[in-house]
mmCIF file of C-alpha atoms in Angstrom:
data_model
loop_
_atom_site.group_PDB
_atom_site.id
_atom_site.type_symbol
_atom_site.label_atom_id
_atom_site.label_comp_id
_atom_site.label_asym_id
_atom_site.label_seq_id
_atom_site.Cartn_x
_atom_site.Cartn_y
_atom_site.Cartn_z
ATOM 1 C CA MET A 22 142.497 127.753 152.654
ATOM 2 C CA ILE A 23 139.317 128.467 150.334
ATOM 3 C CA THR A 24 140.523 128.057 146.712
ATOM 4 C CA PRO A 25 138.858 129.524 143.457
ATOM 5 C CA LEU A 26 137.846 126.157 142.203
ATOM 6 C CA ASP A 27 135.988 124.436 145.325
ATOM 7 C CA GLY A 28 132.592 124.543 144.198
ATOM 8 C CA GLY A 29 133.300 122.962 140.804
ATOM 9 C CA ILE A 30 135.732 120.264 142.115
ATOM 10 C CA GLY A 31 133.164 119.412 144.740
ATOM 11 C CA LEU A 32 130.398 119.128 142.339
ATOM 12 C CA LEU A 33 132.720 116.989 140.003
ATOM 13 C CA MET A 34 133.663 114.615 142.606
ATOM 14 C CA LEU A 35 129.902 114.299 143.679
ATOM 15 C CA ALA A 36 129.046 113.380 140.160
ATOM 16 C CA LEU A 37 131.820 110.800 139.948
ATOM 17 C CA GLY A 38 130.561 109.170 143.231
ATOM 18 C CA MET A 39 127.003 109.230 142.269
ATOM 19 C CA ALA A 40 127.871 107.671 138.661
ATOM 20 C CA THR A 41 129.889 104.978 140.492
ATOM 21 C CA ILE A 42 127.089 104.193 142.771
ATOM 22 C CA ASN A 43 124.551 104.050 139.898
ATOM 23 C CA SER A 44 126.995 102.361 137.389
ATOM 24 C CA THR A 45 126.071 99.597 135.190
ATOM 25 C CA ASN A 46 129.450 98.026 135.976
ATOM 26 C CA PRO A 47 130.120 98.735 139.697
ATOM 27 C CA THR A 48 133.411 97.048 139.732
ATOM 28 C CA ALA A 49 134.998 98.748 136.749
ATOM 29 C CA SER A 50 133.595 101.989 137.955
ATOM 30 C CA LEU A 51 135.089 101.668 141.299
ATOM 31 C CA VAL A 52 138.427 100.899 139.934
ATOM 32 C CA ALA A 53 138.241 104.004 137.557
ATOM 33 C CA PHE A 54 136.980 106.147 140.572
ATOM 34 C CA ILE A 55 139.847 105.488 142.837
ATOM 35 C CA PRO A 56 142.517 107.828 141.392
ATOM 36 C CA TYR A 57 140.165 110.919 141.378
ATOM 37 C CA PRO A 58 140.190 111.719 145.206
ATOM 38 C CA ALA A 59 144.084 111.568 145.054
ATOM 39 C CA ILE A 60 144.088 113.840 142.097
ATOM 40 C CA ALA A 61 141.698 116.219 143.732
ATOM 41 C CA GLY A 62 144.151 116.019 146.710
ATOM 42 C CA LEU A 63 147.022 117.014 144.777
ATOM 43 C CA TYR A 64 145.097 120.166 143.416
ATOM 44 C CA TYR A 65 144.528 121.215 147.213
ATOM 45 C CA TRP A 66 148.100 120.190 148.422
ATOM 46 C CA THR A 67 149.508 122.585 145.742
ATOM 47 C CA ALA A 68 147.031 125.468 146.122
ATOM 48 C CA ASN A 69 147.200 125.448 149.894
ATOM 49 C CA GLY A 70 151.051 125.988 149.589
ATOM 50 C CA LEU A 71 152.147 122.921 151.390
ATOM 51 C CA ARG A 72 155.733 123.172 150.300
ATOM 52 C CA ALA A 73 154.358 123.793 146.877
ATOM 53 C CA LYS A 74 156.923 126.492 146.295
ATOM 54 C CA ARG A 75 159.822 124.119 146.885
ATOM 55 C CA LEU A 76 158.308 120.954 145.455
ATOM 56 C CA VAL A 77 156.435 122.374 142.460
ATOM 57 C CA ILE A 78 157.536 125.838 141.481
ATOM 58 C CA LYS A 79 161.194 125.456 142.160
ATOM 59 C CA TRP A 80 161.662 121.885 141.052
ATOM 60 C CA TRP A 81 159.215 121.795 138.235
ATOM 61 C CA PRO A 82 162.024 121.734 135.619
ATOM 62 C CA LEU A 83 163.285 118.298 137.182
ATOM 63 C CA GLY A 84 160.035 116.819 136.204
ATOM 64 C CA TRP A 85 160.445 118.001 132.584
ATOM 65 C CA GLY A 86 164.077 116.990 132.533
ATOM 66 C CA PHE A 87 163.101 113.439 133.646
ATOM 67 C CA LEU A 88 160.690 113.197 130.620
ATOM 68 C CA VAL A 89 163.384 114.290 128.343
ATOM 69 C CA VAL A 90 166.095 112.060 129.776
ATOM 70 C CA THR A 91 163.818 109.045 129.624
ATOM 71 C CA GLY A 92 162.395 110.066 126.005
ATOM 72 C CA LEU A 93 166.102 110.292 124.812
ATOM 73 C CA ALA A 94 166.993 107.063 126.296
ATOM 74 C CA GLY A 95 163.861 105.429 124.585
ATOM 75 C CA LEU A 96 165.006 106.814 121.233
ATOM 76 C CA LEU A 97 168.528 105.160 121.788
ATOM 77 C CA LEU A 98 167.329 101.946 123.181
ATOM 78 C CA HIS A 99 164.076 101.127 121.320
ATOM 79 C CA ARG A 100 163.181 101.309 117.692
ATOM 80 C CA ASP A 101 159.567 101.699 117.979
ATOM 81 C CA PRO A 102 157.931 103.883 115.169
ATOM 82 C CA ARG A 103 156.503 106.147 117.791
ATOM 83 C CA LEU A 104 158.246 107.349 120.936
ATOM 84 C CA ALA A 105 156.449 106.580 124.210
ATOM 85 C CA GLY A 106 159.277 106.697 126.700
ATOM 86 C CA ILE A 107 158.225 105.494 130.166
ATOM 87 C CA THR A 108 154.443 106.433 129.676
ATOM 88 C CA ASP A 109 151.783 104.092 128.388
ATOM 89 C CA SER A 110 151.413 105.872 124.887
ATOM 90 C CA PRO A 111 153.106 108.260 122.771
ATOM 91 C CA ASN A 112 150.216 110.903 123.101
ATOM 92 C CA THR A 113 150.690 110.767 126.803
ATOM 93 C CA LEU A 114 154.357 111.548 126.444
ATOM 94 C CA ALA A 115 153.535 114.298 123.861
ATOM 95 C CA VAL A 116 151.067 116.081 126.039
ATOM 96 C CA LEU A 117 153.170 115.917 129.272
ATOM 97 C CA LEU A 118 156.063 117.305 127.462
ATOM 98 C CA ALA A 119 153.912 120.232 126.018
ATOM 99 C CA MET A 120 152.407 120.717 129.382
ATOM 100 C CA THR A 121 155.680 120.798 131.352
ATOM 101 C CA LEU A 122 157.835 122.875 128.876
ATOM 102 C CA PRO A 123 156.270 126.270 129.348
ATOM 103 C CA PRO A 124 156.532 126.253 133.300
ATOM 104 C CA THR A 125 160.266 125.122 132.901
ATOM 105 C CA LEU A 126 160.944 128.015 130.315
ATOM 106 C CA SER A 127 159.551 130.587 132.879
ATOM 107 C CA ARG A 128 162.127 129.419 135.510
ATOM 108 C CA PHE A 129 164.944 130.320 132.929
ATOM 109 C CA ALA A 130 163.233 133.195 131.240
ATOM 110 C CA ARG A 131 166.476 135.303 131.191
ATOM 111 C CA LYS A 132 169.021 132.698 130.354
ATOM 112 C CA PRO A 133 169.849 130.905 127.227
ATOM 113 C CA ILE A 134 168.355 127.414 128.268
ATOM 114 C CA PRO A 135 164.762 128.297 126.818
ATOM 115 C CA LEU A 136 166.070 127.705 123.180
ATOM 116 C CA VAL A 137 167.625 124.605 123.881
ATOM 117 C CA ALA A 138 164.742 123.354 126.008
ATOM 118 C CA VAL A 139 162.138 124.194 123.072
ATOM 119 C CA LEU A 140 164.427 122.479 120.374
ATOM 120 C CA VAL A 141 164.756 119.260 122.437
ATOM 121 C CA THR A 142 161.092 119.115 123.340
ATOM 122 C CA MET A 143 160.130 119.639 119.849
ATOM 123 C CA GLY A 144 162.461 116.810 118.726
ATOM 124 C CA LEU A 145 160.935 114.568 121.076
ATOM 125 C CA VAL A 146 157.358 115.516 120.440
ATOM 126 C CA VAL A 147 158.103 114.983 116.894
ATOM 127 C CA ALA A 148 159.331 111.397 117.594
ATOM 128 C CA THR A 149 156.107 110.460 119.371
ATOM 129 C CA ARG A 150 154.171 111.362 116.064
ATOM 130 C CA SER A 151 151.174 112.451 118.115
ATOM 131 C CA ARG A 152 149.205 114.690 116.078
ATOM 132 C CA SER A 153 147.230 116.333 119.266
ATOM 133 C CA GLY A 154 150.791 116.509 120.838
ATOM 134 C CA LEU A 155 152.258 118.519 117.899
ATOM 135 C CA VAL A 156 149.461 120.998 117.854
ATOM 136 C CA GLY A 157 149.368 121.177 121.723
ATOM 137 C CA LEU A 158 152.971 121.973 122.047
ATOM 138 C CA ALA A 159 152.529 124.663 119.260
ATOM 139 C CA LEU A 160 149.309 126.003 121.165
ATOM 140 C CA ALA A 161 151.464 126.048 124.704
ATOM 141 C CA LEU A 162 154.392 127.932 123.066
ATOM 142 C CA GLY A 163 151.911 130.502 121.304
ATOM 143 C CA VAL A 164 150.152 130.969 124.589
ATOM 144 C CA TYR A 165 153.327 131.491 126.630
ATOM 145 C CA TYR A 166 155.147 133.996 124.255
ATOM 146 C CA LEU A 167 152.072 135.985 123.033
ATOM 147 C CA PRO A 168 152.107 138.452 125.904
ATOM 148 C CA THR A 169 155.882 139.130 125.294
ATOM 149 C CA VAL A 170 155.216 139.611 121.621
ATOM 150 C CA LEU A 171 152.403 142.099 122.087
ATOM 151 C CA ARG A 172 154.514 144.196 124.420
ATOM 152 C CA ALA A 173 157.512 144.158 121.942
ATOM 153 C CA LYS A 174 156.568 145.043 118.328
ATOM 154 C CA ARG A 175 160.089 144.069 117.199
ATOM 155 C CA LEU A 176 159.387 140.287 118.071
ATOM 156 C CA ARG A 177 156.187 140.169 116.272
ATOM 157 C CA ARG A 178 157.862 139.211 113.038
ATOM 158 C CA TYR A 179 159.615 136.258 114.616
ATOM 159 C CA TYR A 180 156.430 135.160 116.399
ATOM 160 C CA LEU A 181 154.507 135.143 113.052
ATOM 161 C CA ALA A 182 157.309 133.369 111.261
ATOM 162 C CA GLY A 183 157.527 130.776 114.052
ATOM 163 C CA GLY A 184 153.731 130.275 113.794
ATOM 164 C CA LEU A 185 153.894 129.902 109.968
ATOM 165 C CA ALA A 186 156.986 127.357 110.034
ATOM 166 C CA LEU A 187 154.887 125.256 112.677
ATOM 167 C CA ALA A 188 151.580 125.612 110.501
ATOM 168 C CA VAL A 189 153.794 124.167 107.596
ATOM 169 C CA ALA A 190 155.980 121.560 109.476
ATOM 170 C CA ILE A 191 153.177 119.962 111.370
ATOM 171 C CA PRO A 192 151.282 118.662 108.454
ATOM 172 C CA MET A 193 154.288 117.644 106.867
ATOM 173 C CA LEU A 194 155.257 115.540 109.821
ATOM 174 C CA ARG A 195 151.772 114.054 110.064
ATOM 175 C CA PRO A 196 149.812 114.604 106.887
ATOM 176 C CA ASP A 197 146.631 113.173 108.646
ATOM 177 C CA THR A 198 146.642 116.129 111.050
ATOM 178 C CA VAL A 199 144.213 117.912 108.646
ATOM 179 C CA ASN A 200 141.812 115.136 109.452
ATOM 180 C CA LEU A 201 142.041 115.789 113.219
ATOM 181 C CA LEU A 202 141.745 119.542 112.914
ATOM 182 C CA THR A 203 138.422 119.258 110.834
ATOM 183 C CA ASN A 204 136.885 116.224 112.694
ATOM 184 C CA GLY A 205 137.168 114.253 109.523
ATOM 185 C CA ASN A 206 138.615 111.451 111.577
ATOM 186 C CA ALA A 207 135.823 108.881 111.278
ATOM 187 C CA ASN A 208 136.949 106.650 114.251
ATOM 188 C CA ARG A 209 136.666 109.587 116.566
ATOM 189 C CA LEU A 210 133.281 110.672 115.264
ATOM 190 C CA ALA A 211 132.132 106.924 116.023
ATOM 191 C CA PHE A 212 133.608 107.248 119.636
ATOM 192 C CA TRP A 213 132.061 110.463 120.302
ATOM 193 C CA GLY A 214 128.566 108.939 118.879
ATOM 194 C CA VAL A 215 129.017 106.225 121.403
ATOM 195 C CA ALA A 216 129.643 108.611 124.271
ATOM 196 C CA LEU A 217 126.499 110.445 123.494
ATOM 197 C CA GLN A 218 124.489 107.275 123.412
ATOM 198 C CA MET A 219 125.709 106.456 126.836
ATOM 199 C CA TRP A 220 124.631 109.923 128.010
ATOM 200 C CA GLN A 221 121.039 109.363 126.487
ATOM 201 C CA THR A 222 121.068 106.005 128.471
ATOM 202 C CA SER A 223 121.288 107.774 131.920
ATOM 203 C CA PRO A 224 121.110 111.653 131.234
ATOM 204 C CA LEU A 225 121.701 112.564 134.758
ATOM 205 C CA TYR A 226 124.217 110.147 136.357
ATOM 206 C CA GLY A 227 125.714 108.566 133.192
ATOM 207 C CA THR A 228 126.615 105.027 132.888
ATOM 208 C CA GLY A 229 129.573 105.064 135.335
ATOM 209 C CA PRO A 230 133.307 105.877 135.286
ATOM 210 C CA GLY A 231 135.230 103.157 133.265
ATOM 211 C CA THR A 232 132.092 101.772 131.259
ATOM 212 C CA PHE A 233 132.996 103.388 127.918
ATOM 213 C CA SER A 234 134.710 100.116 126.673
ATOM 214 C CA GLN A 235 131.879 97.954 127.580
ATOM 215 C CA TYR A 236 129.207 100.197 126.049
ATOM 216 C CA TYR A 237 131.220 100.625 122.925
ATOM 217 C CA SER A 238 131.612 96.652 122.543
ATOM 218 C CA GLN A 239 127.795 96.669 122.881
ATOM 219 C CA VAL A 240 127.044 99.034 120.332
ATOM 220 C CA ILE A 241 129.754 98.436 117.788
ATOM 221 C CA THR A 242 130.411 94.499 117.854
ATOM 222 C CA SER A 243 133.133 94.556 115.065
ATOM 223 C CA GLY A 244 136.672 95.877 115.156
ATOM 224 C CA PHE A 245 138.712 96.470 118.304
ATOM 225 C CA PRO A 246 137.069 97.319 121.624
ATOM 226 C CA TYR A 247 138.301 100.732 122.454
ATOM 227 C CA ALA A 248 138.976 101.779 125.933
ATOM 228 C CA SER A 249 138.134 105.488 125.626
ATOM 229 C CA ALA A 250 136.096 107.995 123.707
ATOM 230 C CA HIS A 251 139.273 109.957 122.544
ATOM 231 C CA ASN A 252 137.501 113.156 124.008
ATOM 232 C CA TRP A 253 137.640 113.563 127.674
ATOM 233 C CA PHE A 254 134.673 115.942 127.641
ATOM 234 C CA MET A 255 132.323 113.651 125.718
ATOM 235 C CA GLN A 256 133.443 110.585 127.698
ATOM 236 C CA LEU A 257 132.778 112.576 131.020
ATOM 237 C CA LEU A 258 129.303 113.251 129.823
ATOM 238 C CA GLY A 259 128.503 109.783 128.879
ATOM 239 C CA GLU A 260 129.978 108.247 132.036
ATOM 240 C CA THR A 261 128.818 110.705 134.592
ATOM 241 C CA GLY A 262 126.064 112.456 133.012
ATOM 242 C CA LEU A 263 124.766 116.035 133.347
ATOM 243 C CA LEU A 264 126.003 116.313 136.925
ATOM 244 C CA GLY A 265 129.660 115.479 135.753
ATOM 245 C CA ALA A 266 129.442 117.626 132.860
ATOM 246 C CA GLY A 267 127.821 120.607 135.134
ATOM 247 C CA GLY A 268 130.997 119.921 137.524
ATOM 248 C CA LEU A 269 133.635 120.304 135.023
ATOM 249 C CA ALA A 270 131.699 123.379 133.416
ATOM 250 C CA THR A 271 131.712 124.890 136.963
ATOM 251 C CA VAL A 272 135.266 124.426 137.362
ATOM 252 C CA GLY A 273 135.885 126.339 134.085
ATOM 253 C CA VAL A 274 133.467 128.981 135.041
ATOM 254 C CA GLN A 275 135.039 129.526 138.361
ATOM 255 C CA PHE A 276 138.430 129.568 137.063
ATOM 256 C CA VAL A 277 137.717 132.188 134.339
ATOM 257 C CA ALA A 278 135.663 134.249 136.725
ATOM 258 C CA TRP A 279 138.643 134.140 139.367
ATOM 259 C CA PHE A 280 141.220 134.845 136.580
ATOM 260 C CA LYS A 281 139.249 138.045 135.408
ATOM 261 C CA ARG A 282 138.471 139.353 138.834
ATOM 262 C CA ASN A 283 142.214 139.231 139.930
ATOM 263 C CA ARG A 284 143.677 140.445 136.690
ATOM 264 C CA PHE A 285 146.608 137.960 137.066
ATOM 265 C CA ALA A 286 150.106 139.151 137.446
ATOM 266 C CA ARG A 287 151.987 139.082 134.081
ATOM 267 C CA LYS A 288 154.903 137.093 135.305
ATOM 268 C CA PRO A 289 156.495 134.289 133.388
ATOM 269 C CA ILE A 290 155.625 131.566 135.880
ATOM 270 C CA MET A 291 151.960 132.458 135.660
ATOM 271 C CA LEU A 292 152.187 132.445 131.771
ATOM 272 C CA GLY A 293 153.801 128.922 131.991
ATOM 273 C CA TRP A 294 150.993 127.565 134.153
ATOM 274 C CA LEU A 295 148.469 128.853 131.794
ATOM 275 C CA ALA A 296 150.148 127.541 128.630
ATOM 276 C CA GLY A 297 150.477 124.195 130.251
ATOM 277 C CA LEU A 298 146.754 124.261 130.745
ATOM 278 C CA ALA A 299 146.214 125.022 127.224
ATOM 279 C CA ALA A 300 148.033 122.083 126.005
ATOM 280 C CA PHE A 301 145.985 119.895 128.483
ATOM 281 C CA ILE A 302 142.643 121.267 127.361
ATOM 282 C CA TRP A 303 143.777 120.593 123.537
ATOM 283 C CA HIS A 304 144.646 117.033 124.422
ATOM 284 C CA CYS A 305 141.447 116.398 126.056
ATOM 285 C CA GLN A 306 139.579 117.471 122.878
ATOM 286 C CA TRP A 307 141.369 114.507 120.947
ATOM 287 C CA ASP A 308 142.029 112.025 123.630
ATOM 288 C CA THR A 309 141.129 110.870 127.283
ATOM 289 C CA PRO A 310 143.900 111.650 129.650
ATOM 290 C CA GLY A 311 145.064 108.984 132.124
ATOM 291 C CA PRO A 312 145.568 109.525 135.852
ATOM 292 C CA LEU A 313 149.201 110.704 135.203
ATOM 293 C CA VAL A 314 148.201 113.518 132.838
ATOM 294 C CA LEU A 315 145.222 114.455 135.037
ATOM 295 C CA SER A 316 147.584 114.611 138.017
ATOM 296 C CA VAL A 317 149.797 117.021 136.285
ATOM 297 C CA ALA A 318 147.061 119.169 135.400
ATOM 298 C CA ALA A 319 145.617 119.263 138.663
ATOM 299 C CA VAL A 320 149.011 120.259 140.158
ATOM 300 C CA ILE A 321 149.318 123.166 137.718
ATOM 301 C CA MET A 322 145.750 124.311 138.473
ATOM 302 C CA GLY A 323 146.854 124.293 142.167
ATOM 303 C CA ALA A 324 150.018 126.124 141.264
ATOM 304 C CA VAL A 325 148.103 128.839 139.527
ATOM 305 C CA SER A 326 145.980 129.537 142.643
ATOM 306 C CA TYR A 327 149.152 129.355 144.913
ATOM 307 C CA THR A 328 151.205 131.577 142.476
ATOM 308 C CA HIS A 329 148.602 134.199 142.288
ATOM 309 C CA LEU A 330 148.472 134.325 146.147
ATOM 310 C CA THR A 331 152.149 135.083 146.214
ATOM 311 C CA LEU A 332 152.708 137.367 143.361
ATOM 312 C CA PRO A 333 151.378 141.080 143.230
ATOM 313 C CA THR A 334 148.408 141.545 140.852
ATOM 314 C CA ASN A 335 148.947 143.831 137.904
ATOM 315 C CA ARG A 336 146.358 146.477 138.830
#
């Protein structure tokens, strides 16, 4: 089945392959490249509906529940200052919770479960102390509930009150969130500058997937050798060049064009997928997602394609 994102995904995979072939560190690039075909395969598996309704749409809350259970266990069993659960970092756990919560809410839209789910998820994200995670969760909830608020004027005061409460609470939980929002984080600016220098070294193909850490160590010899640019878009530009950036841009343009052309059905499940993607995009602005986060994003984008094919459009 032809999907809305074929051209962009094909160009992105081509860019990753060419960047790997022309890499300054072929071994590191090959290792970094390996997960991407599988991630693309997850998108096509979901978009083409191969058991997607049962394994993704119907059972999605089980994935969110697994993150919650393991996160709660982490709170009880470990005393780390920042909760990471079974993931590799607190930021990863925070973004996964923010991405998986809205589709879970859509499965129980008319039951009392959503309030409990929101509160539990908020508590766990707060425990991660992830700045991007806190804002990403707020953004995901805002996207998910906005259409409902626009249709029901009586809910607007609650929506605005909730937004105001989050705007006050997030800086209190992490005072340095303001630095994140204003690009005042000096480390991130340095990371992005290195990624830009990587792109200038090889504008078309980049220096190759997985080469940021090596290049960073060459440019900045003092301090800890960071493995990522803390911005997926900048790192993709540096590692895969204009070809990779063009592929990612094509995915975005194709998605928006398809979305606008089909006037998606205002169903809770579709809103849930879109809200999860909003959290992912926000995370990519401030961090570099690993294979697990990219896999969940691929499944969500595939589910958007599949869900639209199985729901009547709102014409």
